[in-house]
XYZ file of C-alpha atoms in Angstrom:
378
model
C -3.395 29.958 -17.072
C -5.700 27.100 -16.001
C -5.752 25.411 -12.615
C -4.358 22.257 -14.244
C -1.417 24.242 -15.627
C -0.742 25.696 -12.182
C -0.832 22.240 -10.636
C 1.513 20.855 -13.283
C 4.001 23.623 -12.584
C 3.793 23.100 -8.842
C 4.274 19.360 -9.228
C 7.406 19.967 -11.291
C 8.697 22.347 -8.637
C 7.930 19.867 -5.859
C 9.727 17.021 -7.620
C 12.741 19.234 -8.301
C 12.891 20.211 -4.624
C 12.577 16.602 -3.476
C 15.341 15.486 -5.834
C 17.694 18.204 -4.635
C 17.013 17.657 -0.925
C 19.779 16.351 1.321
C 17.442 14.785 3.854
C 14.047 13.101 3.646
C 12.103 10.334 5.360
C 11.621 8.475 2.091
C 12.093 8.868 -1.649
C 9.187 9.378 -4.007
C 8.990 7.250 -7.173
C 8.580 10.539 -9.035
C 12.143 11.545 -8.186
C 14.023 9.019 -10.335
C 14.587 9.766 -14.001
C 14.184 7.039 -16.620
C 17.952 6.657 -16.775
C 18.281 6.434 -13.008
C 15.514 3.845 -12.799
C 17.197 1.721 -15.469
C 20.574 2.022 -13.736
C 19.062 0.916 -10.442
C 17.413 -2.060 -12.125
C 20.767 -3.109 -13.567
C 22.637 -2.778 -10.270
C 22.357 -6.343 -9.014
C 23.568 -8.744 -7.940
C 20.411 -10.839 -8.132
C 19.679 -14.263 -6.779
C 18.679 -15.307 -10.276
C 20.545 -16.644 -13.288
C 20.874 -13.560 -15.463
C 22.100 -15.742 -18.339
C 18.805 -17.631 -18.419
C 16.492 -17.056 -21.408
C 14.093 -14.135 -21.214
C 10.449 -14.644 -20.312
C 7.688 -15.241 -22.842
C 4.087 -14.953 -21.647
C 4.924 -15.572 -18.001
C 7.577 -18.274 -18.017
C 11.203 -17.996 -16.914
C 11.840 -15.190 -14.434
C 8.119 -14.492 -14.021
C 7.452 -18.107 -13.051
C 10.370 -17.935 -10.614
C 8.892 -14.812 -9.016
C 5.558 -16.599 -8.642
C 7.292 -19.548 -6.973
C 9.080 -17.309 -4.484
C 5.923 -15.400 -3.565
C 4.031 -18.634 -2.930
C 6.902 -19.820 -0.766
C 7.022 -16.568 1.219
C 3.276 -16.562 1.821
C 3.009 -20.287 2.454
C 0.456 -20.832 -0.325
C 0.307 -23.544 -2.969
C 0.670 -21.182 -5.910
C 0.815 -17.526 -6.976
C 0.159 -15.740 -10.273
C 1.801 -12.531 -11.469
C -0.543 -9.729 -12.587
C 0.386 -6.438 -14.272
C -1.679 -4.508 -11.708
C -3.285 -5.012 -8.336
C -6.583 -3.690 -9.647
C -6.705 -6.520 -12.192
C -5.615 -9.093 -9.612
C -8.405 -8.191 -7.217
C -11.037 -7.924 -9.929
C -10.157 -11.447 -11.017
C -9.988 -12.847 -7.477
C -13.382 -11.470 -6.468
C -14.959 -12.530 -9.757
C -13.648 -16.068 -9.348
C -14.933 -16.323 -5.795
C -18.332 -15.066 -6.939
C -18.449 -17.876 -9.478
C -17.394 -20.475 -6.931
C -19.797 -19.349 -4.184
C -22.666 -18.518 -6.516
C -23.036 -15.129 -4.815
C -21.867 -11.912 -6.566
C -22.014 -9.790 -3.396
C -18.714 -8.681 -1.819
C -18.584 -7.379 1.749
C -15.828 -4.773 2.057
C -15.013 -1.429 3.614
C -16.180 1.699 1.736
C -12.648 3.133 2.176
C -11.031 0.089 0.542
C -9.141 0.318 -2.745
C -11.884 -1.088 -5.047
C -14.338 1.492 -3.730
C -11.962 4.476 -3.758
C -9.604 4.001 -6.688
C -10.932 1.515 -9.252
C -13.651 3.490 -11.042
C -16.502 1.223 -9.905
C -14.869 -1.636 -11.793
C -16.342 -4.297 -9.508
C -19.833 -3.509 -10.775
C -19.044 -2.078 -14.221
C -16.555 -4.700 -15.397
C -17.125 -7.709 -13.178
C -20.858 -7.477 -12.498
C -20.405 -7.679 -8.735
C -22.236 -5.814 -5.996
C -20.888 -4.584 -2.665
C -22.159 -4.227 0.882
C -20.451 -2.257 3.653
C -20.414 -3.777 7.146
C -19.402 -0.338 8.496
C -18.770 3.204 7.305
C -16.501 4.110 10.237
C -12.930 5.152 9.422
C -11.404 2.031 10.973
C -11.237 -1.671 10.361
C -14.621 -3.385 10.499
C -15.426 -5.679 13.433
C -16.537 -9.297 13.538
C -19.875 -8.205 14.981
C -20.451 -5.861 12.049
C -19.665 -8.635 9.577
C -22.094 -10.915 11.361
C -24.806 -8.239 11.276
C -24.763 -7.644 7.485
C -28.415 -7.923 6.533
C -27.997 -9.947 3.338
C -25.916 -12.910 2.191
C -22.518 -12.204 0.618
C -20.169 -14.544 -1.199
C -16.814 -12.959 -0.348
C -15.451 -10.958 2.569
C -12.582 -8.699 1.467
C -10.273 -7.226 4.109
C -7.710 -4.552 3.216
C -4.619 -5.052 5.388
C -3.717 -2.354 6.297
C -6.649 -0.052 5.475
C -4.748 2.817 3.877
C -7.394 5.535 3.697
C -8.172 5.165 7.413
C -4.506 5.670 8.336
C -2.816 2.385 7.373
C -4.632 0.722 10.265
C -4.700 -2.980 11.071
C -6.847 -5.028 13.418
C -5.124 -6.891 16.227
C -4.275 -10.521 15.535
C -7.215 -11.628 17.668
C -9.540 -9.214 15.851
C -8.328 -10.456 12.466
C -8.996 -14.079 13.404
C -12.449 -13.093 14.647
C -13.169 -11.248 11.386
C -12.184 -14.273 9.344
C -14.287 -16.549 11.515
C -17.271 -14.193 11.165
C -16.927 -14.368 7.392
C -16.710 -18.145 7.430
C -19.812 -18.335 9.618
C -21.565 -16.505 6.800
C -20.223 -19.163 4.378
C -18.145 -16.541 2.554
C -14.741 -16.857 0.924
C -12.064 -14.686 2.559
C -9.860 -12.474 0.378
C -7.084 -10.242 1.726
C -6.166 -7.059 -0.096
C -2.572 -7.312 1.090
C -1.008 -4.644 -1.113
C 0.972 -3.649 1.991
C 0.808 -6.986 3.789
C 4.600 -7.314 3.685
C 5.110 -4.777 6.497
C 2.180 -5.984 8.644
C 4.131 -8.785 10.329
C 5.451 -6.452 13.044
C 1.994 -5.362 14.202
C 0.560 -8.871 14.087
C 3.626 -10.468 15.629
C 3.248 -13.311 13.144
C 5.165 -14.427 10.020
C 3.671 -13.985 6.565
C 2.473 -17.612 6.174
C 0.464 -17.349 9.411
C -1.244 -14.177 8.195
C -1.867 -15.321 4.620
C -2.986 -18.716 5.895
C -6.135 -17.176 7.384
C -7.461 -16.243 3.935
C -8.577 -18.183 0.884
C -6.678 -15.797 -1.396
C -4.232 -12.933 -0.948
C -3.125 -10.121 -3.250
C 0.270 -8.483 -2.683
C 1.901 -5.548 -4.465
C 5.476 -5.347 -5.699
C 5.812 -1.562 -5.820
C 3.922 -0.058 -2.869
C 6.444 -1.184 -0.222
C 9.037 -3.181 -2.135
C 10.006 -0.448 -4.575
C 9.321 -2.434 -7.738
C 8.341 -0.963 -11.089
C 4.775 -2.273 -11.075
C 2.851 -5.511 -10.773
C 1.222 -7.725 -8.207
C 0.668 -11.352 -7.294
C -2.446 -13.281 -6.418
C -1.759 -16.247 -4.127
C -3.854 -19.135 -2.856
C -4.751 -22.775 -3.551
C -3.294 -24.152 -6.789
C -6.649 -24.888 -8.429
C -7.923 -21.384 -7.654
C -4.752 -19.678 -8.917
C -4.928 -21.685 -12.145
C -8.463 -20.380 -12.647
C -7.274 -16.799 -12.081
C -4.670 -17.260 -14.813
C -7.484 -18.009 -17.258
C -9.250 -14.808 -16.258
C -5.972 -12.861 -16.313
C -5.725 -13.669 -20.023
C -9.356 -12.650 -20.587
C -8.745 -9.321 -18.835
C -5.737 -8.592 -21.045
C -3.106 -9.361 -18.454
C -1.214 -12.062 -20.355
C 1.635 -9.728 -21.305
C 4.237 -10.894 -23.827
C 7.374 -9.905 -21.856
C 7.523 -8.820 -18.209
C 11.119 -9.370 -17.121
C 11.743 -5.734 -16.019
C 8.793 -5.847 -13.613
C 9.713 -9.343 -12.430
C 13.360 -8.417 -11.915
C 12.425 -5.294 -9.947
C 10.029 -7.360 -7.839
C 12.747 -9.926 -7.077
C 15.042 -7.052 -6.077
C 12.359 -5.782 -3.716
C 11.952 -9.192 -2.119
C 15.722 -9.504 -1.687
C 16.570 -5.945 -0.597
C 13.500 -4.224 0.833
C 11.483 -7.014 2.427
C 14.113 -7.753 5.129
C 14.321 -4.016 5.950
C 10.606 -3.425 6.471
C 10.599 -4.233 10.219
C 13.283 -1.578 10.769
C 11.164 0.922 8.823
C 8.170 0.162 11.063
C 10.254 0.649 14.210
C 11.656 3.947 12.922
C 8.188 5.150 11.889
C 7.071 4.745 15.491
C 10.018 6.822 16.672
C 9.326 9.511 14.069
C 5.609 9.583 14.906
C 6.315 10.069 18.597
C 8.773 12.884 17.885
C 6.318 14.543 15.491
C 3.590 14.471 18.140
C 5.858 16.118 20.699
C 7.250 18.680 18.273
C 3.856 19.725 16.903
C 2.472 20.058 20.425
C 5.298 22.486 21.258
C 5.221 24.326 17.940
C 2.260 26.606 18.511
C -0.053 25.098 15.899
C -3.613 25.188 17.277
C -4.239 21.451 16.883
C -2.578 18.384 15.435
C -3.066 14.650 15.262
C -0.849 11.687 14.463
C -2.913 8.699 13.389
C -2.523 6.022 14.533
C -0.682 7.345 17.593
C 1.646 4.353 17.286
C 1.843 3.462 13.582
C 0.794 -0.061 12.662
C 3.176 -0.073 9.677
C 5.886 2.291 8.404
C 3.210 4.691 7.138
C 0.804 6.906 9.044
C -1.223 10.118 8.786
C -0.656 13.630 10.108
C -3.610 16.045 10.455
C -3.369 19.841 10.814
C -6.026 22.627 10.862
C -4.981 24.500 7.719
C -5.863 24.491 4.045
C -3.951 21.760 2.165
C -2.400 24.125 -0.408
C -0.969 26.275 2.363
C 0.704 23.251 3.962
C 1.956 21.830 0.657
C 3.519 25.186 -0.185
C 5.116 25.391 3.279
C 6.708 21.978 2.744
C 7.877 23.035 -0.710
C 9.583 26.152 0.619
C 11.182 24.138 3.411
C 12.626 21.663 0.911
C 13.912 24.412 -1.369
C 15.359 26.587 1.401
C 16.709 24.006 3.860
C 17.225 20.847 1.792
C 14.965 18.860 4.149
C 11.736 17.134 3.108
C 9.462 16.513 6.085
C 5.967 16.499 4.539
C 5.057 16.230 0.862
C 1.540 16.803 -0.457
C -1.454 17.584 1.744
C -5.097 17.022 0.870
C -8.480 17.948 2.336
C -9.844 15.465 4.822
C -12.674 15.353 7.301
C -14.383 18.636 8.273
C -13.592 21.832 6.338
C -10.361 23.473 7.420
C -8.513 20.235 8.147
C -5.778 18.770 5.965
C -4.100 15.364 6.033
C -0.845 13.984 4.696
C 0.731 10.539 4.666
C 4.177 10.030 6.153
C 6.238 7.150 4.792
C 9.468 6.108 6.543
C 11.921 4.023 4.515
C 15.702 3.703 4.233
C 16.454 7.467 3.995
C 14.531 8.011 7.231
C 16.470 5.501 9.306
C 19.141 8.072 10.165
C 16.683 10.643 11.562
C 16.902 11.268 15.318
C 14.158 12.741 17.482
C 16.143 15.974 17.471
C 16.140 15.972 13.673
C 12.352 15.630 13.660
C 11.930 18.502 16.134
C 14.194 20.731 14.046
C 12.333 19.886 10.844
C 8.939 20.558 12.443
C 10.117 23.947 13.692
C 11.302 24.883 10.193
C 8.028 23.677 8.638
C 5.749 25.528 11.093
C 7.731 28.729 10.562
C 6.723 28.592 6.882
C 2.988 27.913 7.290
């Protein structure tokens, strides 16, 4: 049997264990069946006229979603895209055309560099520079010290691969100002911007208002099916709609994605601050429990989560930890950690912890008990 077959079987076993669990900090999108996902989509009620005609090429419910996103972010307009990858490709390409400079300054751990198959250069003909390679947000000084001109400064808020980390509000303003001093357009990769208001202590329009354009996701934190929005000045957003069509994003009918996104804005968006607060409680309890558990070393990063997601590091092989979590879920009905992966020096593994509605009921005692059961199975 091949390694891929083994991994497929383990994934199936993991999903089955997660589905059957009585307690978890969040629910994975993998857990819902097609029927369950359809039933959830039909639940309602929605703040939308369900007797209105269906959408055709972006009108109707899709246009209403765009209007609401622009209103939430305080921008003039917003355009729906089938994926965030397409939205950002289009945004950065449009800014390159407007500035006359195809160079994008971004972090090497940002989404276009890690997860988009070199699409910026291969598809859009852009080039990148990295103000820093450190596993943290870049600084204003580093932006100012980039040795060549760049047309766009892209900031991922939060920077997922570095631990869902955000700059402080003052640092963010300084970063934006540093980009503007270099005569660059400012684009925010705000896939998870929705939950960043707690850390910044500012409402969404204040945050989005610092940038020239902002991308937001409808499924990463809001629980939608898929899709994204690109928001900014009306003239710019109209230009991105032209490029959306050229990139193949002018989809005939999109009401399921739009309806799920509206549900996320109505149901999940107001809950995100409570998820962030609970994530900080869970992170603190995890730190204490792991310190008492006998594991040789552990790290919670950031120590106080900036959003409702954070990293946990342990000095074991990732497969060993994934299997320990699997056995814990199967034997106790509790899901504490899910998949682990290699990270940093050899012998260290990292996992992401996501706290959403299922995790709100967890007490510090619950976390300590779950850690004890997990460590016993390593």
